[in-house]
Coordinates of C-alpha atoms in Angstrom, one line a residue:
X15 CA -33.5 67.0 -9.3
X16 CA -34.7 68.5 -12.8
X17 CA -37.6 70.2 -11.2
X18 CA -35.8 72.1 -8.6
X19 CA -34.0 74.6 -11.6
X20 CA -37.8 75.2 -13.0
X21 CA -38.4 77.2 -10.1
X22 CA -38.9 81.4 -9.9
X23 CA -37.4 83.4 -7.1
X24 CA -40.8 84.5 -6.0
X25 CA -41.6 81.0 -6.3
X26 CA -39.4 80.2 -3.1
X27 CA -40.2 83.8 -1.4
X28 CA -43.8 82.7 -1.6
X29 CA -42.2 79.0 0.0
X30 CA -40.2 80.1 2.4
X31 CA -42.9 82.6 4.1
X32 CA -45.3 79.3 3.8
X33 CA -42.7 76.6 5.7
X34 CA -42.3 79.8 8.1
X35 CA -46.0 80.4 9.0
X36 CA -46.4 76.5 9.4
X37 CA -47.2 76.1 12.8
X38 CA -48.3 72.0 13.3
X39 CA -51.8 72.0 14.7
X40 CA -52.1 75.0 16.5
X41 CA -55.4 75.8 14.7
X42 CA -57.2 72.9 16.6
X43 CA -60.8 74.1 16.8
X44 CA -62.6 74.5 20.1
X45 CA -64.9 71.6 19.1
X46 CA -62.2 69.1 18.9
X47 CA -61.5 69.5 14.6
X48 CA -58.0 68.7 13.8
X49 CA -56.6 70.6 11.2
X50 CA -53.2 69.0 9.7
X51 CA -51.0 71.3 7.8
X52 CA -49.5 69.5 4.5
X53 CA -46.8 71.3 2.8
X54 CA -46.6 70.2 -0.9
X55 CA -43.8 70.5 -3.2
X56 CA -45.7 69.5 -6.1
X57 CA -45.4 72.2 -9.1
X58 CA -46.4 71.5 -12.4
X59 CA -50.4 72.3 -12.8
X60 CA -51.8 68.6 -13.6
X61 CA -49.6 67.1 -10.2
X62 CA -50.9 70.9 -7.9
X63 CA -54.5 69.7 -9.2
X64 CA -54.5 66.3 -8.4
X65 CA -53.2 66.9 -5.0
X66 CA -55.6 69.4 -4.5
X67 CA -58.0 67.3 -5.5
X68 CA -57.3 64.2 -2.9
X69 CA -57.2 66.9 -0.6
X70 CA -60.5 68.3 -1.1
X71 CA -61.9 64.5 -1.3
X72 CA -60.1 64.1 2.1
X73 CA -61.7 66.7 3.8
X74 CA -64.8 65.9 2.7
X75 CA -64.8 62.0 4.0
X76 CA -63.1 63.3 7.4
X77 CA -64.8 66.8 8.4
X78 CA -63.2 65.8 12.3
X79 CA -59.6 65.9 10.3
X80 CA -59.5 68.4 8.3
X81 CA -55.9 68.9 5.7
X82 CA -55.0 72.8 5.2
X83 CA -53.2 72.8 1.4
X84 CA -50.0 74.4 1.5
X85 CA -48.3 75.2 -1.7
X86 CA -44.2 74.9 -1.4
X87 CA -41.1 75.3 -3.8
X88 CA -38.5 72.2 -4.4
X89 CA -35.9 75.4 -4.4
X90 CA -34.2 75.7 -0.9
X91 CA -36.6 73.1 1.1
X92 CA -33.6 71.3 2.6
X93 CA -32.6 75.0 4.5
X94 CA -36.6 76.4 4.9
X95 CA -37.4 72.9 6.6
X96 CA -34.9 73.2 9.0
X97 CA -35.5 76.8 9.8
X98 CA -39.1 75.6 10.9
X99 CA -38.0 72.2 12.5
X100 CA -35.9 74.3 14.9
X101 CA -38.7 76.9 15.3
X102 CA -41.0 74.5 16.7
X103 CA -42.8 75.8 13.2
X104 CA -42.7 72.9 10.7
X105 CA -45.6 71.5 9.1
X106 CA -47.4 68.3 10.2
X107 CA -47.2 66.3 6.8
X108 CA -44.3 67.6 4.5
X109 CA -43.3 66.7 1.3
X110 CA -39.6 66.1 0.1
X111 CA -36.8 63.2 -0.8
X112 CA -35.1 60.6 0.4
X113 CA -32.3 62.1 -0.2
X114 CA -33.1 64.8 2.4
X115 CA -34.8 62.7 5.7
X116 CA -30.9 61.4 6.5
X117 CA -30.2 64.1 8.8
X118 CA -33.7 65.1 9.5
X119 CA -34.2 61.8 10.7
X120 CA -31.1 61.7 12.7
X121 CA -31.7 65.1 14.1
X122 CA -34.7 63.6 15.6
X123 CA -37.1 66.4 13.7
X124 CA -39.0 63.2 11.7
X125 CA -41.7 61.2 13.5
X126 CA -41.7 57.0 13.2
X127 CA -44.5 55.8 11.0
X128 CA -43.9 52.4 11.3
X129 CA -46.7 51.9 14.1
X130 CA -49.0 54.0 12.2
X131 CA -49.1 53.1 8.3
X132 CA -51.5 50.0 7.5
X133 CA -50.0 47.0 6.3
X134 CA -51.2 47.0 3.0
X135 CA -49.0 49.8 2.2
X136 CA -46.0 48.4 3.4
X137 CA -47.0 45.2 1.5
X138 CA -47.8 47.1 -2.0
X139 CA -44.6 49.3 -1.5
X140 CA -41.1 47.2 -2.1
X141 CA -38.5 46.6 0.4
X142 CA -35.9 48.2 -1.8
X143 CA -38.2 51.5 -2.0
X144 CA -38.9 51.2 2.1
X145 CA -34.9 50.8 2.4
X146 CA -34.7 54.1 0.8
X147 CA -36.8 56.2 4.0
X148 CA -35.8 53.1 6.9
X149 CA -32.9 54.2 9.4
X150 CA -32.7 51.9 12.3
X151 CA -36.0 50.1 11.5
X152 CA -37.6 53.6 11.9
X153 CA -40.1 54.7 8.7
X154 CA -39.4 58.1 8.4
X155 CA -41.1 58.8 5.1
X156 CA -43.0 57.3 2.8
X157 CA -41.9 56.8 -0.6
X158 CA -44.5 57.2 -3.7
X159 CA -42.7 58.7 -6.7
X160 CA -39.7 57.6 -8.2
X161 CA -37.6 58.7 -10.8
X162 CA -35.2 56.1 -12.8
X163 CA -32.5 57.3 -15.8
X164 CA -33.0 56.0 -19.5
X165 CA -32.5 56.8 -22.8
X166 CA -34.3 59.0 -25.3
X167 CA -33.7 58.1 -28.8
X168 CA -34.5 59.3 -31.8
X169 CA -36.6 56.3 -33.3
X170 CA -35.5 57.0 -36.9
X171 CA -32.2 57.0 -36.5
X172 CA -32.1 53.6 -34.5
X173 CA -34.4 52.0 -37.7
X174 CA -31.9 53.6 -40.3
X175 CA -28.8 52.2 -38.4
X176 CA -30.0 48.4 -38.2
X177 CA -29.5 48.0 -34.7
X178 CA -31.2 46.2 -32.6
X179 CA -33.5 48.3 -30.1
X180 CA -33.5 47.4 -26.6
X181 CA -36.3 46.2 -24.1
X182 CA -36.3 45.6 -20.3
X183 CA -36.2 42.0 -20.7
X184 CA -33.4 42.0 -23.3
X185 CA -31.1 45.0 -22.6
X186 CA -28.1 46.5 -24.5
X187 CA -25.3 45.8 -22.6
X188 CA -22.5 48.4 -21.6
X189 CA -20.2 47.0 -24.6
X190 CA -23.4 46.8 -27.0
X191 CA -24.1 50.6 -26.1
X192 CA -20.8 51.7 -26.8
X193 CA -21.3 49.8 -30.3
X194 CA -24.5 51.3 -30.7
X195 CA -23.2 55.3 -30.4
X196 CA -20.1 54.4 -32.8
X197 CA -22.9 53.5 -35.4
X198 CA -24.9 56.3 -34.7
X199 CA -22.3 58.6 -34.8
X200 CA -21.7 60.4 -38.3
X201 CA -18.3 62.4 -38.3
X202 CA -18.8 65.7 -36.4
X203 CA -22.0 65.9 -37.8
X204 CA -23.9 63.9 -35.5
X205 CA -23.0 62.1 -32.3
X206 CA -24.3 59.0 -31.1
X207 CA -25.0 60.5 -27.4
X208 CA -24.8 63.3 -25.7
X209 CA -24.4 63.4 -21.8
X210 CA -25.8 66.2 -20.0
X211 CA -23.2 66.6 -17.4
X212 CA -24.1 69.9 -15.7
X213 CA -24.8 67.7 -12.5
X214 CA -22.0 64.8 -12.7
X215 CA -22.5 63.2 -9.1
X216 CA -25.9 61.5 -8.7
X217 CA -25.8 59.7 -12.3
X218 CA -22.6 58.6 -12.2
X219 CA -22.8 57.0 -8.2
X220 CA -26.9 55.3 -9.5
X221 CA -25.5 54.3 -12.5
X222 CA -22.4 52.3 -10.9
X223 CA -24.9 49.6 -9.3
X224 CA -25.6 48.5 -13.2
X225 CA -21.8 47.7 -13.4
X226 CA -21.9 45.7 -9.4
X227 CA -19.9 49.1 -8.2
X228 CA -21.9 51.4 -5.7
X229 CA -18.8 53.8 -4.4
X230 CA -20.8 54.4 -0.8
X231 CA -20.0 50.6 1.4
X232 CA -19.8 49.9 5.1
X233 CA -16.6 48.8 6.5
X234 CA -16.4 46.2 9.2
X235 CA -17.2 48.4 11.6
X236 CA -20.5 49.2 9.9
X237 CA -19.1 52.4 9.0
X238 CA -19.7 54.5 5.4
X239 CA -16.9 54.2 3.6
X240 CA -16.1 55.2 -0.3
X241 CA -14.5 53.1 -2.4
X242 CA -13.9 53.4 -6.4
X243 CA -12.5 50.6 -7.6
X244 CA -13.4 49.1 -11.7
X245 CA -17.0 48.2 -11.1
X246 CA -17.4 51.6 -9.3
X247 CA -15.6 53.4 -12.2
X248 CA -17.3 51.3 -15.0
X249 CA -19.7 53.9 -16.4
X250 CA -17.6 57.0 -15.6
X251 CA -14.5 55.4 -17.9
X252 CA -17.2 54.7 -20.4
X253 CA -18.2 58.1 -20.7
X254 CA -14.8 59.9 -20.5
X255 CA -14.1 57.1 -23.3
X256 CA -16.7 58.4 -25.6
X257 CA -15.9 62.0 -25.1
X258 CA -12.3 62.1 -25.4
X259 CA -11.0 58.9 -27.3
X260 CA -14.2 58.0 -29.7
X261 CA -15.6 61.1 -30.1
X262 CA -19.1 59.6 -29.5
X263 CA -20.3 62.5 -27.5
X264 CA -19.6 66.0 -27.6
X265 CA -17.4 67.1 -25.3
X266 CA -20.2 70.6 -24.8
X267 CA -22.7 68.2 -23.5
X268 CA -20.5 68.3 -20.2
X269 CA -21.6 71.6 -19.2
X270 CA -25.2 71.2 -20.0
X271 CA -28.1 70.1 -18.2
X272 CA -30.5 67.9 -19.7
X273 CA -33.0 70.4 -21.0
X274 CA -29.8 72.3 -22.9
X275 CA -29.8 69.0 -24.7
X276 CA -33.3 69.1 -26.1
X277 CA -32.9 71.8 -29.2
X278 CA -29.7 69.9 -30.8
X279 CA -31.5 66.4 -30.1
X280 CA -34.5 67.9 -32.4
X281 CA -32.5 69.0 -34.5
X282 CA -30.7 65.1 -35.2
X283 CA -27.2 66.0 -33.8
X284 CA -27.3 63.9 -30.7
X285 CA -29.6 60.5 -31.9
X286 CA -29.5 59.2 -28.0
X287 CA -30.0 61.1 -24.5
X288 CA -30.0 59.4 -21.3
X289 CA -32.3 61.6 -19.1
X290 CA -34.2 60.7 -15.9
X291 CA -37.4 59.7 -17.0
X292 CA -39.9 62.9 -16.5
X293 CA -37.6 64.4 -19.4
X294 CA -40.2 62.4 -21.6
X295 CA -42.7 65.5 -20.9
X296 CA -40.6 68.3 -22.1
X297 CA -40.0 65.9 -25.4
X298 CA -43.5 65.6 -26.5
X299 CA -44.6 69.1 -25.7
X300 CA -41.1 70.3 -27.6
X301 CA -40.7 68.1 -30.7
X302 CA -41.4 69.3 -34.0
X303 CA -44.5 67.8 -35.3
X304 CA -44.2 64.2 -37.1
X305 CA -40.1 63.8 -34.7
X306 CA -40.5 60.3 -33.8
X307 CA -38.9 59.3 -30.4
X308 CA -38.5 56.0 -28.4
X309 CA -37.8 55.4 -24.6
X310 CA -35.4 52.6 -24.0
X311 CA -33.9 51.2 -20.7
X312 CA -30.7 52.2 -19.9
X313 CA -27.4 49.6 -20.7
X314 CA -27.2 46.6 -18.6
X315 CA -24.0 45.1 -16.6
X316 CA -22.9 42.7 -14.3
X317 CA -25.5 44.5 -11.8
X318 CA -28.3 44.0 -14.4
X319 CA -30.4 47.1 -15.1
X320 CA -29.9 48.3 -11.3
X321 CA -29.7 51.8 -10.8
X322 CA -30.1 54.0 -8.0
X323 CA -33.0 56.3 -6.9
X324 CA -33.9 58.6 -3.9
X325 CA -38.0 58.2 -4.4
X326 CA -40.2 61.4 -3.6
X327 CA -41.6 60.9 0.1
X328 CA -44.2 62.3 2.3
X329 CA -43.2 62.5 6.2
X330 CA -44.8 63.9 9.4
X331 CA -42.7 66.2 11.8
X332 CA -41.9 65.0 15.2
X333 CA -43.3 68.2 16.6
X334 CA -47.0 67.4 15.3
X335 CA -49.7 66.9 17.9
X336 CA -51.2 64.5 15.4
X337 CA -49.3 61.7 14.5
X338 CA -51.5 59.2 13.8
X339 CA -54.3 61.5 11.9
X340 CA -51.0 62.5 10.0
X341 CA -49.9 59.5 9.1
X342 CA -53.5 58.4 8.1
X343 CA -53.8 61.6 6.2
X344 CA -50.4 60.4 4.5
X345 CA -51.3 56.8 3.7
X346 CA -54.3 58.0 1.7
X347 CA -52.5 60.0 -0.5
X348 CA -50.3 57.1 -1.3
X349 CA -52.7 54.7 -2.0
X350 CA -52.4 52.8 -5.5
X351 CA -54.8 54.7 -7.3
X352 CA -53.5 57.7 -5.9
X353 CA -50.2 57.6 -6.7
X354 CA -51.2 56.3 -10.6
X355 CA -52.7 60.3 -10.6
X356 CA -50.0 61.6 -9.0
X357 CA -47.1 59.9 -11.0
X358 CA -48.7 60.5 -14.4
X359 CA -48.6 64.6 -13.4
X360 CA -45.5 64.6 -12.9
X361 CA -44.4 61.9 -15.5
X362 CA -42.8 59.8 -12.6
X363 CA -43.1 56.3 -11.6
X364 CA -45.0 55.4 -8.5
X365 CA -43.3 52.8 -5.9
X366 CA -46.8 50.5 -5.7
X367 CA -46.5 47.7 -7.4
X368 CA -50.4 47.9 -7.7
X369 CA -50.3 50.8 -9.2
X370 CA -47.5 49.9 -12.0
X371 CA -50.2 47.6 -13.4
X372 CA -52.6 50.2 -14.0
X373 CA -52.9 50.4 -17.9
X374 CA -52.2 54.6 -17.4
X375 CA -48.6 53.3 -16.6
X376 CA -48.3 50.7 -19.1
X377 CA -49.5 52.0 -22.5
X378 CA -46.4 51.9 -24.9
X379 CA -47.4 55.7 -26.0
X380 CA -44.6 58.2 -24.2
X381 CA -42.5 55.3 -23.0
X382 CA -44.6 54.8 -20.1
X383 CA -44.1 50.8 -20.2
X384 CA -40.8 51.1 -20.3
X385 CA -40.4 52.9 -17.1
X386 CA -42.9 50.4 -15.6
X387 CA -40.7 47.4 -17.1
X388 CA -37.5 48.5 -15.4
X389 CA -39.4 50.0 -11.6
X390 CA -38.4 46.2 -10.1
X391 CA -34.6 47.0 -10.7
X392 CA -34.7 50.2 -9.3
X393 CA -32.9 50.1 -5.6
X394 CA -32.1 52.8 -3.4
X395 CA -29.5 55.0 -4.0
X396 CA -26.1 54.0 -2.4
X397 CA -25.9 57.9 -1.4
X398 CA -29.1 57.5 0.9
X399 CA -27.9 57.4 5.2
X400 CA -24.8 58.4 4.6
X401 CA -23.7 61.3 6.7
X402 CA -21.3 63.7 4.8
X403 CA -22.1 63.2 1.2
X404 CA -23.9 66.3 0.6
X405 CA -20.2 67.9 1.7
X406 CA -18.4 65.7 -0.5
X407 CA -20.6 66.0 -3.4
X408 CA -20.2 69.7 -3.5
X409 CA -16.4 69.9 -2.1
X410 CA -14.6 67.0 -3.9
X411 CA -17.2 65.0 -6.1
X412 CA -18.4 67.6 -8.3
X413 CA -15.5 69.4 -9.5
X414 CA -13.3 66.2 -9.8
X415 CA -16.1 64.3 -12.3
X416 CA -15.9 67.2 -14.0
X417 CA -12.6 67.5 -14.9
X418 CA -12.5 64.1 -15.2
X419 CA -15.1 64.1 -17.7
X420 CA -13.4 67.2 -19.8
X421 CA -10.2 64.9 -19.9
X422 CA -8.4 67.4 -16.9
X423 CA -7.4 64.2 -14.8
X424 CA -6.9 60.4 -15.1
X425 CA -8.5 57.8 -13.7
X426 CA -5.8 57.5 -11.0
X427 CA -5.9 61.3 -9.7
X428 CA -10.1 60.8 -9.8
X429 CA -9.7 57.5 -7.5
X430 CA -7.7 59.3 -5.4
X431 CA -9.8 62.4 -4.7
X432 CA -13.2 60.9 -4.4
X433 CA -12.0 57.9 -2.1
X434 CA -8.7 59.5 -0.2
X435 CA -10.1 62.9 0.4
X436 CA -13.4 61.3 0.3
X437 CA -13.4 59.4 3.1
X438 CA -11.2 62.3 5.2
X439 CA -15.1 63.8 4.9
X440 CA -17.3 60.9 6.1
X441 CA -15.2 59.8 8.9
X442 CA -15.4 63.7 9.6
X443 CA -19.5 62.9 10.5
X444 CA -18.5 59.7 12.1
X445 CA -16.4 60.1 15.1

């Protein structure tokens, strides 16, 4: 996640001694006040305020429950929660992502919500969005921020070329993107796309659900099994095509991360970025006065405009002595006109449906309706419950898109080592 290389080192000291002096609800007060401990990973100012803010409004509707702010760093929280699961230390209410509550659910460190969170939440929260904190029916986390991929365009260049621009309800296509970059593209001059490729893994497994691929399936034994076969590989081809045969995208994107990507963008030598969609912030506080930009939905395929996500969450820890006030505490937060506060500090999308409709999260200005346009094709990401893939994202994954990428290895030797010594990994975590 973008946010997680924003962070100081005395950012995570300061996190680390927080997640280690969380202690549940040991500060009960001898006239029966509950005091919850919520551990936020929120970090830029407007998302800290507004959660401080709900907070404060909590407090003052429940003075019997009271919330005790805790400020936290996205840098290390897998390894600090842990540390305080298994000293009996962890906070009541913690926030993280999906991505993380697969083996703290499993370890049995997360608490069920399902008995506890009304159903008007579960209603105004979308089955593909619960899929992405549900393990064996059990809610471990609810999901309220979400983060899709799309592309950042300069908006002259697209008018100049004649193309047509793209819309949610009328997509490019993979082919017509591909078109698109070849027109866009002027010699070395200026390339039609640049991918930021620092991080290979999580764009190029989210993106294959737009082609019908996913790479992460269950065999017939209900096992997780990796497969890469042409609608898994779609998008990566398509990349390493542009790069290395059509010269659509610089080959020095591969090593950058999204923000690297910014100054040459500005500067009209990349016209399109695909970026996750809080990239939009950095844009308008970093363009050069009168640089006129445009958000557009990334390409469509035989999945549609499906793409994976692992959606911000807020959980409560087995351990807590207050489950329910927890929970309570946690449907609050999420509430529609909540999360329409918390999304727009952090330039995210909220999972309500309500609160997509709120004319904060539809206004044109920023690419805001476009992200709102595109939320009902987001589905969890295939990596979500599966045991291993942090291992074989860091082991195999990682170094093999990138060679990949750079034009190292065919598509043959990358099929090989994602799926053959893939799947030596997972079945590793399933015996």
């Amino acid at each position: 996640m973008r946010r997680r290389t924003f962070l100081t080192a005395a950012a995570a000291g300061l996190a680390t001694a927080a997640v280690a002096g969380c202690g549940g609800s040991d500060s009960d007060a001898a006239d029966g006040t509950i005091t919850l401990e919520f551990l936020s990973l929120a970090w830029q100012k407007e998302s800290v305020d507004a959660n401080k803010t709900l907070v404060a409004r909590w407090n003052k509707a429940h003075p019997d429950v009271r919330v005790k702010y805790i400020q936290g760093s996205w840098d290390n929280i897998h390894d600090q929660l842990l540390t305080s699961f298994e000293g009996g230390e962890a906070p009541d209410i913690f926030h993280d992502d999906a991505s993380d509550l697969t083996d703290f659910g499993y370890g049995g460190y997360l608490a069920d919500l399902s008995p506890y969170l009304p159903e008007s939440l579960k209603r105004d929260i979308p089955k593909a969005a619960w899929a992405t904190t549900t393990y064996d029916d059990k809610i471990y986390g609810v999901p309220f921020l979400q983060e899709p991929r799309v592309i950042i365009a300069n908006a002259k260049l697209l008018k100049e070329s004649g193309v047509r621009v793209p819309t949610a309800e009328r997509p490019w296509t993979w082919d017509e993107f591909e078109a698109v970059a070849k027109r866009l593209t002027h010699g070395r001059e200026r390339y039609g796309v640049a991918w930021s490729m620092k991080e290979p893994v999580s764009q190029s497994v989210n993106l294959s659900l737009s082609t019908d691929g996913r790479i992460f399936y269950k065999d017939k034994d209900g096992k997780n099994e990796i497969r890469y076969d042409g609608a898994d590989s779609a998008v990566a081809q398509l990349i390493n095509r542009q790069v290395d045969q059509d010269r659509t995208a610089p080959k020095s994107g591969l090593g950058m991360s999204g923000s690297d990507t910014l100054p040459g963008f500005f500067a009209g030598r990349y016209a399109m970025l695909p970026l996750n969609f809080s990239y939009r912030q950095q844009v308008q506080q970093q363009a050069p006065k009168g640089f006129d930009w445009t958000v557009l939905p990334m390409p469509s395929g035989a999945g549609g405009l499906a793409q994976g996500t692992a959606p911000q969450t807020l959980s409560v820890s087995e351990d807590s002595r207050h489950k329910k006030e927890a929970a309570a505490f946690v449907a609050y937060l999420t509430q529609a006109r909540h999360q329409v506060q918390l999304a727009r500090g952090d330039w995210l999308l909220p999972t309500s449906t309500e609160a997509l409709k709120d004319p904060a999260l539809t206004t044109t200005t920023y690419g805001w309706r476009t992200g709102a346009d595109i939320a009902a094709s987001l589905r969890p990401s295939p990596v979500l419950g599966v045991r291993g893939y942090a291992e074989w994202k860091d082991k195999i994954a990682t170094p093999a898109y990138q060679e990949y990428y750079n034009g190292a290895i065919g598509i043959a030797d990358l099929r090989k080592r994602l799926a053959g010594d893939g799947n030596r990994i997972l079945d590793r975590y399933q015996r």
